XYZ file of C-alpha atoms in Angstrom:
187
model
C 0.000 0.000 0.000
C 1.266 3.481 -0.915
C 0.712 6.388 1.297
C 0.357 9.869 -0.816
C 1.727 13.079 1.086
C -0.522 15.546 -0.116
C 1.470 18.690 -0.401
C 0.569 22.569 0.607
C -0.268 23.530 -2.723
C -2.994 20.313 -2.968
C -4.139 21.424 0.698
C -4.919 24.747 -0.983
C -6.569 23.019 -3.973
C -8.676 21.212 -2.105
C -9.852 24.281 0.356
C -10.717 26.139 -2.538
C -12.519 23.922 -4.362
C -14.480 23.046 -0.428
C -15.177 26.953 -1.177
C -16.422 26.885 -3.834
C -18.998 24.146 -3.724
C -20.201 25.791 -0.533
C -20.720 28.681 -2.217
C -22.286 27.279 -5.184
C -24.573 25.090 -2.768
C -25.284 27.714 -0.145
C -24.179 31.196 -1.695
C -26.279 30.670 -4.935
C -29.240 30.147 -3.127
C -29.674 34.475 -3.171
C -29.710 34.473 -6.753
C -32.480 31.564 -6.840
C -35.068 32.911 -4.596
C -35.242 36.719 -5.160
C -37.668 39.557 -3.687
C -39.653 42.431 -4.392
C -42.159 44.381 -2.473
C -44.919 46.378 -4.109
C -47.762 48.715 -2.554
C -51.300 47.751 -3.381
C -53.359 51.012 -3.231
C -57.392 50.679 -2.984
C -58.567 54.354 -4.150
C -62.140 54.461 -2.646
C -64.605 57.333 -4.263
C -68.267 57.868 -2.704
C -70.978 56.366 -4.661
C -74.464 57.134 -4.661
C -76.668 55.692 -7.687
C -79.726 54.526 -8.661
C -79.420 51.035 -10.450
C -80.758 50.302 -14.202
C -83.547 47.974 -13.788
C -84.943 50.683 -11.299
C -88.805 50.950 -12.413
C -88.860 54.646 -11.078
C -86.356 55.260 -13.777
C -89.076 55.492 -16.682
C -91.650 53.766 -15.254
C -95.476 54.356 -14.870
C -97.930 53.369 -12.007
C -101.599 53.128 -13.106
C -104.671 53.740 -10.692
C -107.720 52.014 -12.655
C -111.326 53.474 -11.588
C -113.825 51.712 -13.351
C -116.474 51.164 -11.132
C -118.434 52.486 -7.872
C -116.026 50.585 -5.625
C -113.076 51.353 -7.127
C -114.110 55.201 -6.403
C -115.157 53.982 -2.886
C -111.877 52.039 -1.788
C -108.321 53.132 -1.150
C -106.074 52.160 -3.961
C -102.221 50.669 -3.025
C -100.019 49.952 -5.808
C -96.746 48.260 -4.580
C -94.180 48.836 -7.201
C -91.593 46.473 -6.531
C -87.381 47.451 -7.310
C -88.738 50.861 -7.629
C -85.714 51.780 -6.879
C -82.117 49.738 -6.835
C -79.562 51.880 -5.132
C -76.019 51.168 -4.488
C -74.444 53.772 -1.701
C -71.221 54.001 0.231
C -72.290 56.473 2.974
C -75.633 57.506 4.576
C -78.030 59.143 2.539
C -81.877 60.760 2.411
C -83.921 59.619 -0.777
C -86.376 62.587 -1.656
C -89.263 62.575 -3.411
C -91.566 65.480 -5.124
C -94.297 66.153 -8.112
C -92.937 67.703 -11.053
C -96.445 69.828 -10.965
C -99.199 70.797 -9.045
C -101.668 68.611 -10.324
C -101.973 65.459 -12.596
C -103.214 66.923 -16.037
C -105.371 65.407 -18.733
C -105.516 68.445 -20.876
C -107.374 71.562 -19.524
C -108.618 68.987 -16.773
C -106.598 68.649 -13.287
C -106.702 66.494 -9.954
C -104.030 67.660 -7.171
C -100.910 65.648 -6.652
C -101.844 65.435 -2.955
C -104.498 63.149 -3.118
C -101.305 60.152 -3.488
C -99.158 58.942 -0.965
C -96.129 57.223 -0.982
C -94.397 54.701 0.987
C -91.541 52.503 1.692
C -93.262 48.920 1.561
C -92.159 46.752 4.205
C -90.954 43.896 1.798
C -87.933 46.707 0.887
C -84.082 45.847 1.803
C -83.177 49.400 2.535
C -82.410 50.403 5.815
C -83.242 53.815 7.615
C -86.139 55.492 8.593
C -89.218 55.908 6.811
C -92.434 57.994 6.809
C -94.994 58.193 4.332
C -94.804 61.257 2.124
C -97.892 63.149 0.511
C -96.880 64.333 -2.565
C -96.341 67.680 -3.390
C -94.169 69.599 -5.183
C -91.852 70.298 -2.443
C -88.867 67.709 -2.075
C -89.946 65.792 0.903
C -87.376 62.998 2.610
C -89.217 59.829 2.006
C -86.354 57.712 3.439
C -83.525 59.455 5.860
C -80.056 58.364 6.571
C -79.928 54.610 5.094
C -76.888 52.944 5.455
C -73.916 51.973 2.703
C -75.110 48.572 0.677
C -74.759 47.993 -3.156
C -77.681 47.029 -5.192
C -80.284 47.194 -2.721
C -84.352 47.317 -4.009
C -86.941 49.963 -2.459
C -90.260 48.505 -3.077
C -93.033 51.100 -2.645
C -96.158 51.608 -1.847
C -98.360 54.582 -3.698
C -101.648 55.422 -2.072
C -104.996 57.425 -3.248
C -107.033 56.983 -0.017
C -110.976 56.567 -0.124
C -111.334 60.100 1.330
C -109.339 61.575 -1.870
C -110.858 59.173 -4.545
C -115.073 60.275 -3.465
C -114.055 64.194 -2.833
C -114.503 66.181 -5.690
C -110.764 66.035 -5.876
C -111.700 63.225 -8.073
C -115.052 61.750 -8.248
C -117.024 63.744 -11.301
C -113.784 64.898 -13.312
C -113.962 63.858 -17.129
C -113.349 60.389 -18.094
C -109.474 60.053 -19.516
C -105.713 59.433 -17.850
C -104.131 62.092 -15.757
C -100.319 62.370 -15.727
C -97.830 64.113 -13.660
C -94.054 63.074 -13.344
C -92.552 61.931 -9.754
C -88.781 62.675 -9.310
C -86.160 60.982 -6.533
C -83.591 62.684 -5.539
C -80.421 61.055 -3.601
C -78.603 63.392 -1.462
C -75.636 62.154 0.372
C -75.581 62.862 4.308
């Protein structure tokens, strides 16, 4: 058997190569896994909107009086999604005539004998009174809540009292019109 002497210069050969395939195991491992950091920015602006698909937006409501009992009843007409609203911050929904009176040409019947109110069946929060319509913006609705795509069914009322005063019983036959307008006002 033969010993080998390894000499200074293999001592060094062998310590650099040790280097080096610690460096290439261990050293490398910075240039495999590598970092960055970015900053995710979520730029917010207030929304307030009424939805498409809103029936309000367009939309009619018909009161039929054909007959002695329609004249002697109160009329409801629950239009549901009357209004789809997406907010982010408190609001007051509005509502007013866009004239004195429903017309049918030189004929007229005051826009106070309708009410109008949120329907119970409605997903929109805050508080609610009924509003008799006038031509004055009145707050139907006051300080609902943020939510996005949330319905206000309502409820629009002729009571018996209006329908057999002269307010309409005895006007001429025919269909009186008068545009309704909601207004959202942030809070």
């Amino acid at each position: 058997m033969k010993n080998y002497v390894l000499s200074f210069s293999s001592n060094k050969v062998i310590a650099v190569t040790a280097i080096v395939i610690t460096f290439f195991f261990f050293g490398n491992s910075s240039m495999l896994a590598q970092q960055a950091t970015t900053t995710i920015n979520l730029v917010l602006a207030d929304v307030l909107s009424i939805e498409p698909g809103s029936v309000a937006d367009g939309g009619t409501v018909d009161f039929l009086y054909e007959n002695v009992n329609d004249y002697n009843s109160e009329k409801t007409a629950t239009i549901n999604n009357s209004l789809i609203i997406t907010f982010s911050k408190p609001f007051d929904l509005k509502v007013k005539a866009n004239g004195a009176t429903f017309e049918n040409g030189s004929h007229h019947i005051p826009v106070d004998v309708l009410t109008i109110r949120k329907n119970e069946s409605s997903q929109l929060t805050g508080s609610s009174a009924p509003v008799v319509l006038s031509t004055q913006d009145q707050v139907l609705i006051s300080g609902a809540d943020q939510g996005s795509k949330l319905n206000l069914d309502l409820d629009y009322i002729i009571p018996q009292a209006r329908s057999t005063s002269s307010d309409i019983l005895g006007k001429p036959a025919g269909i009186y019109s008068q545009k309704v307008t909601y207004t959202l006002t942030a809070i």
